[in-house]
Short mmCIF file of C-alpha atoms in Angstrom, two decimals:
data_model
loop_
_atom_site.label_atom_id
_atom_site.label_comp_id
_atom_site.label_asym_id
_atom_site.label_seq_id
_atom_site.Cartn_x
_atom_site.Cartn_y
_atom_site.Cartn_z
CA UNK H 1 -88.46 -48.01 -60.10
CA UNK H 2 -91.71 -48.80 -58.34
CA UNK H 3 -89.84 -50.94 -55.81
CA UNK H 4 -87.39 -48.13 -55.13
CA UNK H 5 -90.19 -45.63 -54.56
CA UNK H 6 -91.92 -48.13 -52.33
CA UNK H 7 -88.71 -48.63 -50.32
CA UNK H 8 -88.20 -44.88 -50.18
CA UNK H 9 -91.65 -44.46 -48.69
CA UNK H 10 -90.60 -46.74 -45.85
CA UNK H 11 -87.29 -44.87 -45.29
CA UNK H 12 -88.76 -41.40 -45.40
CA UNK H 13 -89.63 -41.07 -41.74
CA UNK H 14 -86.41 -42.76 -40.46
CA UNK H 15 -84.27 -40.45 -42.63
CA UNK H 16 -86.23 -37.39 -41.54
CA UNK H 17 -85.89 -38.52 -37.93
CA UNK H 18 -82.15 -39.08 -38.35
CA UNK H 19 -81.69 -35.62 -39.87
CA UNK H 20 -83.84 -34.05 -37.17
CA UNK H 21 -81.87 -35.81 -34.41
CA UNK H 22 -78.50 -34.77 -35.88
CA UNK H 23 -79.56 -31.12 -36.28
CA UNK H 24 -81.19 -31.02 -32.85
CA UNK H 25 -78.06 -32.38 -31.15
CA UNK H 26 -75.82 -29.94 -33.01
CA UNK H 27 -78.11 -27.04 -32.08
CA UNK H 28 -78.12 -28.18 -28.45
CA UNK H 29 -74.31 -28.28 -28.41
CA UNK H 30 -74.08 -24.79 -29.86
CA UNK H 31 -76.68 -23.52 -27.40
CA UNK H 32 -74.10 -24.27 -24.70
CA UNK H 33 -72.16 -21.17 -25.87
CA UNK H 34 -74.72 -19.15 -27.87
CA UNK H 35 -76.19 -16.70 -27.77
CA UNK H 36 -73.69 -14.72 -25.86
CA UNK H 37 -76.31 -12.27 -24.60
CA UNK H 38 -80.00 -12.71 -23.71
CA UNK H 39 -82.55 -12.25 -26.53
CA UNK H 40 -85.90 -10.52 -25.93
CA UNK H 41 -89.12 -10.71 -27.87
CA UNK H 42 -91.68 -8.04 -27.09
CA UNK H 43 -89.79 -7.27 -23.94
CA UNK H 44 -89.81 -10.87 -22.77
CA UNK H 45 -86.49 -12.76 -22.51
CA UNK H 46 -86.47 -15.76 -24.72
CA UNK H 47 -85.68 -18.95 -22.76
CA UNK H 48 -82.19 -20.50 -23.06
CA UNK H 49 -80.73 -17.10 -23.90
CA UNK H 50 -77.95 -16.49 -23.36
CA UNK H 51 -76.33 -19.92 -23.75
CA UNK H 52 -75.50 -22.22 -20.90
CA UNK H 53 -71.84 -21.16 -20.59
CA UNK H 54 -72.48 -17.40 -20.96
CA UNK H 55 -75.33 -17.60 -18.45
CA UNK H 56 -73.52 -19.77 -15.93
CA UNK H 57 -69.90 -18.62 -16.55
CA UNK H 58 -69.43 -17.17 -13.08
CA UNK H 59 -70.87 -20.24 -11.40
CA UNK H 60 -68.71 -22.37 -13.70
CA UNK H 61 -65.61 -20.33 -12.84
CA UNK H 62 -66.35 -20.65 -9.13
CA UNK H 63 -66.80 -24.42 -9.37
CA UNK H 64 -63.62 -24.79 -11.44
CA UNK H 65 -61.70 -22.69 -8.89
CA UNK H 66 -62.98 -24.81 -6.03
CA UNK H 67 -62.12 -28.01 -7.87
CA UNK H 68 -58.59 -26.88 -8.78
CA UNK H 69 -57.77 -25.14 -5.50
CA UNK H 70 -59.23 -27.79 -3.20
CA UNK H 71 -58.63 -31.01 -5.12
CA UNK H 72 -56.30 -30.63 -8.10
CA UNK H 73 -53.57 -28.25 -6.84
CA UNK H 74 -53.03 -28.44 -3.07
CA UNK H 75 -49.98 -27.84 -0.89
CA UNK H 76 -49.71 -31.57 -0.23
CA UNK H 77 -49.71 -32.26 -3.96
CA UNK H 78 -46.96 -29.68 -4.45
CA UNK H 79 -44.89 -31.15 -1.59
CA UNK H 80 -45.21 -34.66 -3.02
CA UNK H 81 -44.34 -33.45 -6.51
CA UNK H 82 -41.23 -31.67 -5.22
CA UNK H 83 -40.03 -34.84 -3.51
CA UNK H 84 -40.31 -37.01 -6.60
CA UNK H 85 -37.09 -38.29 -8.15
CA UNK H 86 -38.07 -36.99 -11.59
CA UNK H 87 -38.38 -33.46 -10.26
CA UNK H 88 -35.01 -33.73 -8.46
CA UNK H 89 -33.33 -34.87 -11.68
CA UNK H 90 -34.84 -31.96 -13.58
CA UNK H 91 -33.85 -29.55 -10.83
CA UNK H 92 -30.28 -30.95 -10.74
CA UNK H 93 -29.99 -30.56 -14.50
CA UNK H 94 -31.17 -26.96 -14.26
CA UNK H 95 -28.74 -26.19 -11.42
CA UNK H 96 -25.84 -27.86 -13.29
CA UNK H 97 -26.61 -25.83 -16.38
CA UNK H 98 -26.79 -22.58 -14.46
CA UNK H 99 -23.54 -23.23 -12.61
CA UNK H 100 -21.77 -24.34 -15.82
CA UNK H 101 -22.81 -21.13 -17.55
CA UNK H 102 -21.83 -19.13 -14.49
CA UNK H 103 -18.35 -20.71 -14.33
CA UNK H 104 -17.78 -20.38 -18.08
CA UNK H 105 -18.81 -16.74 -18.26
CA UNK H 106 -16.21 -14.00 -18.20
CA UNK H 107 -17.13 -12.06 -15.09
CA UNK H 108 -16.63 -8.33 -14.93
CA UNK H 109 -16.06 -6.32 -11.79
CA UNK H 110 -18.02 -7.04 -8.65
CA UNK H 111 -19.91 -3.82 -9.26
CA UNK H 112 -21.11 -5.06 -12.65
CA UNK H 113 -22.89 -8.02 -11.01
CA UNK H 114 -25.41 -5.68 -9.40
CA UNK H 115 -28.33 -4.08 -11.26
CA UNK H 116 -27.62 -0.73 -12.87
CA UNK H 117 -30.12 1.05 -10.64
CA UNK H 118 -28.39 -0.32 -7.55
CA UNK H 119 -24.83 0.45 -8.67
CA UNK H 120 -25.11 4.11 -7.70
CA UNK H 121 -25.89 3.05 -4.15
CA UNK H 122 -23.20 0.38 -4.08
CA UNK H 123 -20.31 2.80 -3.54
CA UNK H 124 -22.08 4.48 -0.64
CA UNK H 125 -22.80 1.07 0.86
CA UNK H 126 -19.18 -0.05 0.43
CA UNK H 127 -17.89 3.19 1.97
CA UNK H 128 -20.20 2.81 4.95
CA UNK H 129 -19.19 -0.81 5.48
CA UNK H 130 -15.49 0.09 5.14
CA UNK H 131 -15.87 2.99 7.58
CA UNK H 132 -17.69 0.85 10.13
CA UNK H 133 -15.17 -1.94 9.71
CA UNK H 134 -12.24 0.42 10.24
CA UNK H 135 -13.91 1.88 13.34
CA UNK H 136 -14.25 -1.61 14.76
CA UNK H 137 -10.60 -2.31 13.98
CA UNK H 138 -9.49 0.93 15.67
CA UNK H 139 -11.66 0.21 18.69
CA UNK H 140 -10.17 -3.25 19.00
CA UNK H 141 -6.60 -1.95 18.63
CA UNK H 142 -7.18 0.41 21.57
CA UNK H 143 -8.64 -2.32 23.79
CA UNK H 144 -6.87 -4.31 26.50
CA UNK H 145 -7.69 -7.69 24.88
CA UNK H 146 -5.83 -6.55 21.76
CA UNK H 147 -2.78 -5.58 23.85
CA UNK H 148 -2.85 -8.93 25.64
CA UNK H 149 -3.19 -10.80 22.34
CA UNK H 150 -0.32 -8.86 20.76
CA UNK H 151 1.91 -9.59 23.74
CA UNK H 152 0.97 -13.26 23.64
CA UNK H 153 1.70 -13.54 19.91
CA UNK H 154 4.98 -11.67 20.26
CA UNK H 155 6.07 -13.88 23.16
CA UNK H 156 5.26 -17.01 21.16
CA UNK H 157 7.16 -15.71 18.16
CA UNK H 158 10.09 -14.60 20.32
CA UNK H 159 10.24 -17.95 22.15
CA UNK H 160 10.21 -19.82 18.85
CA UNK H 161 12.86 -17.51 17.41
CA UNK H 162 15.11 -17.55 20.47
CA UNK H 163 15.04 -21.36 20.54
CA UNK H 164 16.63 -21.53 17.09
CA UNK H 165 20.34 -21.36 16.38
CA UNK H 166 21.90 -19.13 13.79
CA UNK H 167 22.72 -22.08 11.57
CA UNK H 168 19.04 -22.95 11.14
CA UNK H 169 18.13 -19.44 10.06
CA UNK H 170 20.10 -19.52 6.82
CA UNK H 171 20.11 -21.94 3.91
CA UNK H 172 23.37 -23.29 2.41
CA UNK H 173 22.93 -20.90 -0.50
CA UNK H 174 22.47 -17.96 1.86
CA UNK H 175 25.47 -19.11 3.92
CA UNK H 176 27.65 -19.23 0.81
CA UNK H 177 26.41 -15.81 -0.28
CA UNK H 178 27.04 -14.46 3.24
CA UNK H 179 30.61 -15.75 3.23
CA UNK H 180 31.24 -14.30 -0.21
CA UNK H 181 29.73 -11.00 0.80
CA UNK H 182 31.76 -11.00 4.02
CA UNK H 183 34.99 -11.47 2.05
CA UNK H 184 34.00 -8.66 -0.32
CA UNK H 185 33.06 -6.40 2.59
CA UNK H 186 36.36 -7.02 4.38
CA UNK H 187 38.27 -6.28 1.18
CA UNK H 188 36.25 -3.12 0.54
CA UNK H 189 36.73 -2.03 4.15
CA UNK H 190 40.49 -2.55 4.11
CA UNK H 191 40.76 -0.71 0.78
CA UNK H 192 38.40 2.11 1.74
CA UNK H 193 39.60 5.69 1.87
CA UNK H 194 38.42 6.11 5.47
CA UNK H 195 40.57 3.20 6.68
CA UNK H 196 43.54 4.43 4.66
CA UNK H 197 43.32 7.95 6.10
CA UNK H 198 42.74 6.67 9.64
CA UNK H 199 45.61 4.19 9.44
CA UNK H 200 47.98 6.79 7.97
CA UNK H 201 47.07 9.16 10.79
CA UNK H 202 47.62 6.36 13.31
CA UNK H 203 51.06 5.57 11.87
CA UNK H 204 52.03 9.25 11.95
CA UNK H 205 50.82 9.58 15.53
CA UNK H 206 52.69 6.46 16.64
CA UNK H 207 55.86 7.64 14.92
CA UNK H 208 55.60 10.99 16.70
CA UNK H 209 54.99 9.22 20.01
CA UNK H 210 58.00 6.98 19.42
CA UNK H 211 60.17 9.96 18.44
CA UNK H 212 59.27 11.75 21.67
CA UNK H 213 59.28 8.64 23.85
CA UNK H 214 61.87 8.19 26.62
CA UNK H 215 61.03 4.51 26.91
CA UNK H 216 63.88 2.16 25.94
CA UNK H 217 63.36 0.13 22.83
CA UNK H 218 63.73 -3.11 24.81
CA UNK H 219 60.79 -2.16 27.07
CA UNK H 220 58.50 -1.81 24.07
CA UNK H 221 59.49 -4.99 22.31
CA UNK H 222 58.28 -8.39 23.58
CA UNK H 223 60.41 -10.36 26.04
CA UNK H 224 63.13 -12.41 24.34
CA UNK H 225 63.42 -10.05 21.40
CA UNK H 226 67.06 -9.23 22.25
CA UNK H 227 68.07 -12.89 22.22
CA UNK H 228 66.18 -13.48 19.01
CA UNK H 229 67.81 -10.47 17.33
CA UNK H 230 71.28 -11.50 18.55
CA UNK H 231 70.82 -15.09 17.34
CA UNK H 232 69.61 -13.87 14.00
CA UNK H 233 72.56 -11.49 13.67
CA UNK H 234 74.99 -14.26 14.63
CA UNK H 235 73.63 -16.54 11.94
CA UNK H 236 73.58 -13.79 9.38
CA UNK H 237 77.08 -12.61 10.33
CA UNK H 238 78.52 -16.14 10.15
CA UNK H 239 76.93 -16.75 6.78
CA UNK H 240 78.11 -13.38 5.52
CA UNK H 241 81.68 -14.00 6.76
CA UNK H 242 81.87 -17.39 5.07
CA UNK H 243 80.50 -15.97 1.85
CA UNK H 244 82.86 -13.02 2.08
CA UNK H 245 86.06 -15.03 2.68
CA UNK H 246 85.31 -17.42 -0.16
CA UNK H 247 84.44 -14.81 -2.73
CA UNK H 248 86.74 -13.31 -5.45
CA UNK H 249 86.02 -9.81 -4.22
CA UNK H 250 87.46 -10.70 -0.81
CA UNK H 251 90.59 -12.19 -2.42
CA UNK H 252 91.17 -9.06 -4.48
CA UNK H 253 90.59 -6.86 -1.45
CA UNK H 254 92.92 -9.03 0.68
CA UNK H 255 95.69 -8.85 -1.98
CA UNK H 256 95.31 -5.10 -2.17
CA UNK H 257 95.51 -4.78 1.60
CA UNK H 258 98.65 -7.00 1.73
CA UNK H 259 100.35 -4.91 -0.96
CA UNK H 260 99.39 -1.75 0.85
CA UNK H 261 100.73 -3.17 4.12
CA UNK H 262 104.02 -4.23 2.48
CA UNK H 263 104.48 -0.82 0.89
CA UNK H 264 103.78 0.82 4.21
CA UNK H 265 106.21 -1.53 5.98
CA UNK H 266 108.96 -1.04 3.38
CA UNK H 267 108.46 2.68 3.38
CA UNK H 268 108.84 2.84 7.12
CA UNK H 269 112.34 1.26 7.12
CA UNK H 270 115.31 3.58 7.88
CA UNK H 271 119.00 3.27 7.39
CA UNK H 272 120.54 0.48 5.44
CA UNK H 273 117.35 -1.67 5.45
CA UNK H 274 115.48 1.31 4.18
CA UNK H 275 118.05 1.83 1.45
CA UNK H 276 117.76 -1.76 0.24
CA UNK H 277 113.97 -1.80 0.73
CA UNK H 278 113.61 0.82 -1.95
CA UNK H 279 114.78 -1.73 -4.46
CA UNK H 280 112.16 -4.32 -3.35
CA UNK H 281 108.81 -4.30 -5.27
CA UNK H 282 105.86 -5.53 -3.10
CA UNK H 283 104.16 -7.10 -6.13
CA UNK H 284 107.33 -9.04 -6.91
CA UNK H 285 107.62 -10.07 -3.32
CA UNK H 286 104.01 -11.36 -3.27
CA UNK H 287 104.58 -13.20 -6.55
CA UNK H 288 107.44 -15.07 -4.88
CA UNK H 289 104.89 -16.50 -2.37
CA UNK H 290 101.84 -17.47 -4.53
CA UNK H 291 100.09 -19.42 -1.75
CA UNK H 292 100.50 -16.68 0.80
CA UNK H 293 97.14 -15.00 0.12
CA UNK H 294 95.28 -18.30 0.01
CA UNK H 295 96.81 -19.38 3.33
CA UNK H 296 95.74 -16.10 4.89
CA UNK H 297 92.16 -16.70 3.60
CA UNK H 298 92.13 -20.19 5.05
CA UNK H 299 93.49 -18.96 8.37
CA UNK H 300 90.86 -16.25 8.56
CA UNK H 301 88.05 -18.69 7.66
CA UNK H 302 89.29 -21.14 10.29
CA UNK H 303 89.48 -18.33 12.81
CA UNK H 304 85.90 -17.27 12.05
CA UNK H 305 84.68 -20.86 12.42
CA UNK H 306 86.47 -21.32 15.67
CA UNK H 307 84.07 -21.81 18.61
CA UNK H 308 85.88 -19.36 20.82
CA UNK H 309 85.80 -16.72 18.08
CA UNK H 310 82.07 -17.27 17.57
CA UNK H 311 81.44 -16.99 21.33
CA UNK H 312 83.38 -13.74 21.41
CA UNK H 313 81.47 -12.43 18.41
CA UNK H 314 78.17 -13.55 19.97
CA UNK H 315 78.98 -11.91 23.28
CA UNK H 316 79.99 -8.71 21.51
CA UNK H 317 76.81 -8.73 19.42
CA UNK H 318 74.61 -9.31 22.46
CA UNK H 319 76.32 -6.48 24.27
CA UNK H 320 75.74 -4.20 21.30
CA UNK H 321 72.13 -5.32 20.95
CA UNK H 322 71.47 -4.83 24.68
CA UNK H 323 73.08 -1.43 24.49
CA UNK H 324 71.02 -0.54 21.47
CA UNK H 325 67.76 -1.73 23.04
CA UNK H 326 68.48 0.08 26.29
CA UNK H 327 68.55 3.43 24.53
CA UNK H 328 65.21 5.36 24.30
CA UNK H 329 63.60 6.09 20.96
CA UNK H 330 64.15 9.78 21.27
CA UNK H 331 67.92 9.22 21.62
CA UNK H 332 68.01 6.74 18.74
CA UNK H 333 66.17 9.09 16.42
CA UNK H 334 67.57 12.39 17.65
CA UNK H 335 70.42 12.28 15.22
CA UNK H 336 68.19 11.81 12.20
CA UNK H 337 67.36 14.89 10.15
CA UNK H 338 63.71 15.83 9.70
CA UNK H 339 63.81 14.83 6.03
CA UNK H 340 65.05 11.35 6.96
CA UNK H 341 62.42 11.07 9.69
CA UNK H 342 59.69 12.08 7.22
CA UNK H 343 61.00 9.45 4.82
CA UNK H 344 60.83 6.85 7.60
CA UNK H 345 57.27 7.93 8.34
CA UNK H 346 56.30 7.59 4.68
CA UNK H 347 58.03 4.22 4.50
CA UNK H 348 56.15 3.02 7.59
CA UNK H 349 52.86 4.22 6.11
CA UNK H 350 53.61 2.53 2.81
CA UNK H 351 54.56 -0.76 4.48
CA UNK H 352 51.48 -0.76 6.71
CA UNK H 353 49.15 0.13 3.84
CA UNK H 354 50.73 -2.51 1.61
CA UNK H 355 50.20 -5.07 4.34
CA UNK H 356 46.66 -3.77 4.89
CA UNK H 357 45.75 -4.12 1.24
CA UNK H 358 47.40 -7.46 0.77
CA UNK H 359 45.36 -10.57 0.16
CA UNK H 360 46.88 -12.34 3.12
CA UNK H 361 45.55 -9.83 5.68
CA UNK H 362 42.08 -9.80 4.07
CA UNK H 363 42.05 -13.60 4.08
CA UNK H 364 43.20 -13.67 7.72
CA UNK H 365 40.55 -11.18 8.82
CA UNK H 366 37.85 -13.02 6.86
CA UNK H 367 38.93 -16.36 8.31
CA UNK H 368 38.90 -14.94 11.83
CA UNK H 369 35.41 -13.48 11.37
CA UNK H 370 34.13 -16.71 9.82
CA UNK H 371 35.63 -18.72 12.67
CA UNK H 372 33.84 -16.57 15.22
CA UNK H 373 30.61 -16.80 13.23
CA UNK H 374 30.90 -20.58 13.05
CA UNK H 375 31.17 -20.75 16.82
CA UNK H 376 28.20 -18.43 17.21
CA UNK H 377 26.05 -20.42 14.78
CA UNK H 378 25.99 -23.42 17.08
CA UNK H 379 24.38 -21.40 19.84
CA UNK H 380 20.74 -20.37 20.10
CA UNK H 381 19.65 -16.77 19.82
CA UNK H 382 18.38 -16.94 23.40
CA UNK H 383 21.82 -17.94 24.67
CA UNK H 384 23.48 -15.15 22.73
CA UNK H 385 20.96 -12.63 24.03
CA UNK H 386 21.45 -13.79 27.63
CA UNK H 387 25.21 -13.38 27.21
CA UNK H 388 24.66 -9.78 26.20
CA UNK H 389 21.83 -9.05 28.64
CA UNK H 390 20.76 -10.38 32.01
CA UNK H 391 17.42 -12.16 32.49
CA UNK H 392 15.68 -8.96 33.66
CA UNK H 393 17.21 -7.20 30.70
CA UNK H 394 15.76 -9.77 28.29
CA UNK H 395 12.29 -9.38 29.81
CA UNK H 396 12.63 -5.62 29.65
CA UNK H 397 13.56 -5.82 25.98
CA UNK H 398 10.55 -8.04 25.27
CA UNK H 399 8.21 -5.61 27.02
CA UNK H 400 9.75 -2.70 25.14
CA UNK H 401 9.22 -4.54 21.86
CA UNK H 402 5.56 -5.19 22.73
CA UNK H 403 5.08 -1.55 23.75
CA UNK H 404 6.69 -0.32 20.53
CA UNK H 405 4.56 -2.64 18.41
CA UNK H 406 1.35 -1.52 20.15
CA UNK H 407 2.35 2.12 19.84
CA UNK H 408 3.06 1.62 16.15
CA UNK H 409 -0.28 -0.13 15.59
CA UNK H 410 -2.18 2.62 17.42
CA UNK H 411 -0.32 5.57 15.91
CA UNK H 412 -2.08 8.01 13.56
CA UNK H 413 0.40 7.13 10.83
CA UNK H 414 -0.56 3.44 11.05
CA UNK H 415 -4.24 4.35 10.96
CA UNK H 416 -3.79 6.50 7.89
CA UNK H 417 -1.68 3.84 6.21
CA UNK H 418 -4.16 1.08 7.07
CA UNK H 419 -7.16 3.11 5.96
CA UNK H 420 -5.46 4.10 2.72
CA UNK H 421 -4.42 0.52 2.02
CA UNK H 422 -7.91 -0.84 2.76
CA UNK H 423 -9.54 1.87 0.62
CA UNK H 424 -7.25 1.11 -2.30
CA UNK H 425 -7.82 -2.64 -1.97
CA UNK H 426 -11.61 -2.25 -1.74
CA UNK H 427 -11.64 0.14 -4.69
CA UNK H 428 -9.58 -2.28 -6.75
CA UNK H 429 -11.46 -5.45 -5.78
CA UNK H 430 -15.01 -4.06 -6.07
CA UNK H 431 -14.82 -1.42 -8.79
CA UNK H 432 -11.71 -2.08 -10.91
CA UNK H 433 -10.48 -5.67 -10.93
CA UNK H 434 -12.43 -8.08 -13.19
CA UNK H 435 -13.38 -11.32 -11.50
CA UNK H 436 -12.66 -13.36 -14.64
CA UNK H 437 -13.68 -17.00 -14.90
CA UNK H 438 -14.85 -18.52 -11.64
CA UNK H 439 -13.38 -21.83 -12.83
CA UNK H 440 -9.93 -20.30 -12.36
CA UNK H 441 -10.59 -19.87 -8.62
CA UNK H 442 -12.45 -23.08 -7.79
CA UNK H 443 -11.33 -26.64 -8.62
CA UNK H 444 -13.65 -29.22 -10.17
CA UNK H 445 -14.28 -30.87 -6.81
CA UNK H 446 -15.33 -27.55 -5.29
CA UNK H 447 -17.66 -26.95 -8.23
CA UNK H 448 -19.34 -30.34 -7.68
CA UNK H 449 -19.68 -29.65 -3.98
CA UNK H 450 -21.15 -26.23 -4.78
CA UNK H 451 -23.68 -27.85 -7.11
CA UNK H 452 -24.71 -30.35 -4.45
CA UNK H 453 -24.96 -27.62 -1.82
CA UNK H 454 -27.10 -25.39 -4.05
CA UNK H 455 -29.30 -28.33 -5.03
CA UNK H 456 -29.73 -29.36 -1.39
CA UNK H 457 -30.56 -25.85 -0.24
CA UNK H 458 -32.91 -25.24 -3.15
CA UNK H 459 -34.72 -28.54 -2.59
CA UNK H 460 -35.15 -27.88 1.11
CA UNK H 461 -36.31 -24.34 0.37
CA UNK H 462 -38.89 -25.50 -2.17
CA UNK H 463 -40.20 -28.33 0.02
CA UNK H 464 -40.37 -26.12 3.08
CA UNK H 465 -41.53 -22.80 1.67
CA UNK H 466 -43.42 -23.52 -1.55
CA UNK H 467 -46.37 -25.55 -0.10
CA UNK H 468 -47.31 -22.79 2.39
CA UNK H 469 -47.02 -20.30 -0.46
CA UNK H 470 -49.54 -22.35 -2.44
CA UNK H 471 -52.02 -21.96 0.41
CA UNK H 472 -51.39 -18.23 0.64
CA UNK H 473 -51.70 -17.75 -3.13
CA UNK H 474 -55.44 -18.63 -3.05
CA UNK H 475 -55.33 -20.82 -6.14
CA UNK H 476 -59.12 -21.04 -6.09
CA UNK H 477 -59.51 -17.30 -6.57
CA UNK H 478 -56.77 -17.15 -9.22
CA UNK H 479 -58.42 -19.92 -11.27
CA UNK H 480 -61.84 -18.32 -10.86
CA UNK H 481 -60.56 -14.96 -12.07
CA UNK H 482 -58.75 -16.56 -15.00
CA UNK H 483 -61.88 -18.45 -16.09
CA UNK H 484 -64.01 -15.32 -15.79
CA UNK H 485 -61.48 -13.41 -17.86
CA UNK H 486 -61.63 -15.95 -20.70
CA UNK H 487 -63.44 -14.91 -23.87
CA UNK H 488 -66.55 -17.08 -24.43
CA UNK H 489 -65.78 -17.49 -28.13
CA UNK H 490 -62.20 -18.49 -27.33
CA UNK H 491 -63.42 -20.92 -24.65
CA UNK H 492 -65.93 -22.34 -27.17
CA UNK H 493 -63.18 -22.87 -29.71
CA UNK H 494 -61.00 -24.44 -27.03
CA UNK H 495 -63.72 -26.86 -25.88
CA UNK H 496 -64.71 -27.67 -29.46
CA UNK H 497 -61.10 -28.46 -30.33
CA UNK H 498 -60.78 -30.64 -27.25
CA UNK H 499 -64.16 -32.40 -27.58
CA UNK H 500 -64.48 -32.31 -31.36
CA UNK H 501 -64.56 -36.07 -31.70
CA UNK H 502 -66.94 -36.45 -28.75
CA UNK H 503 -69.35 -33.85 -30.16
CA UNK H 504 -69.26 -35.63 -33.53
CA UNK H 505 -70.32 -38.87 -31.88
CA UNK H 506 -73.07 -36.99 -30.02
CA UNK H 507 -74.40 -35.67 -33.33
CA UNK H 508 -74.28 -39.15 -34.83
CA UNK H 509 -75.97 -40.58 -31.76
CA UNK H 510 -78.76 -37.97 -32.12
CA UNK H 511 -79.16 -38.91 -35.77
CA UNK H 512 -79.28 -42.59 -34.81
CA UNK H 513 -82.02 -41.92 -32.23
CA UNK H 514 -84.03 -39.93 -34.80
CA UNK H 515 -83.59 -42.80 -37.28
CA UNK H 516 -84.91 -45.29 -34.70
CA UNK H 517 -87.87 -43.04 -33.92
CA UNK H 518 -88.69 -42.80 -37.67
CA UNK H 519 -88.60 -46.62 -37.98
CA UNK H 520 -90.90 -46.87 -34.97
CA UNK H 521 -93.36 -44.48 -36.63
CA UNK H 522 -93.42 -46.64 -39.78
CA UNK H 523 -93.87 -49.89 -37.90
CA UNK H 524 -96.39 -48.56 -35.42
CA UNK H 525 -98.77 -46.25 -37.39
CA UNK H 526 -101.00 -45.93 -34.44
CA UNK H 527 -98.10 -44.51 -32.38
CA UNK H 528 -97.48 -41.98 -35.14
#
């Protein structure tokens, strides 16, 4: 116990010195921030009040501002930071994210993209832009350059069109449809009421003209018709004679005529022959000669086949035909009653209409039209137009077309139509139609190119414009004002949190110095 007290007597001053050094250092650290305001004693300000930071806060803020603005955050530092690869990667990621969200978002109308406060002015702005745009369009339409451009475009289009043939203007499907439609149109035309009425009137008029005509029938018919009719009648007459002489009807008729002739001959006898003839029956007489009728038939057939007989018949027929064809229509038809003539007129109408509505005529007309069209298809439109018009006529037509087009473009009706159409389109596109997803309008490649373009423009903008902005921002003043605006207690807590470990070592170092001083006082009593 005595040894412990003796040891404690040696450690008393070092322990007191260590405690004094620790407390003194801690008080000195706290005096950096406290007191916050100056203290006075009997009207005299106590030294070290307020604390170092409260007393020198404005000088501290100024020095910090100078240090940050002139050394820590300069325009060159910003420019170098913007050009670093890490910053470009971060910026690219941010741009990619923004564009991805933009493309994935369901966009409303174009009007909805603007702030609400600006939307009320948007319509006026759109109307003004539309009005100015339409005025520029109208002014251009009235100008000579517009007329020259329209003529040039029309001439180019006309030259290209006139150099093409009809065949190149239609596809095989259109050609087939055209042919089918042509056949239907021809059939509808031939069966139409207008054609029927017109053709019936034409037939009636021609019949009346023929009835009143003094022209011989042979003068109306084509040359050689008389020979053709005579030859046809000869053939028909020969065939009819052969058929007649070989038929049972002819035999019966011939037998009847022979009996009638015999009766007439017997009845004409007078005197004794007449007396005995009364007892002769013609039928009995014919029965006594069974081959008599057949021989007569054979003789008649041989006579009809005889060349001389045929020449006589032919000459007689030709004479009758020539006589018939030499008579005028009015003489041929004068003996016909009106009822018979009306029947002939109806018959002619019926025959003509039946021929008109027949498939053969429709097919012939269609084939003729198609044949002409096929020939025309091999020729160019320019060749066809030159056939219809002369070269000056073609140029005149082209100038008239250009004048008509310009007049149509400059007419009040076109202006009203154009303005109405533009107004409706602008109203729909800006105020009614939703934009939808931008990804539906732009492919992936365009999106990547857009990202690169935005990144490039943004990088150039930041590198070019941000460093000068740093100089104009007066970072020094901003930092100074921020430091001055800080609460001293908050700044004390901030510094204590940051330098907590350092302040602890300072306190321990103060205690260590006090401990050393206490040991020195024990070892060197004279110094104490």
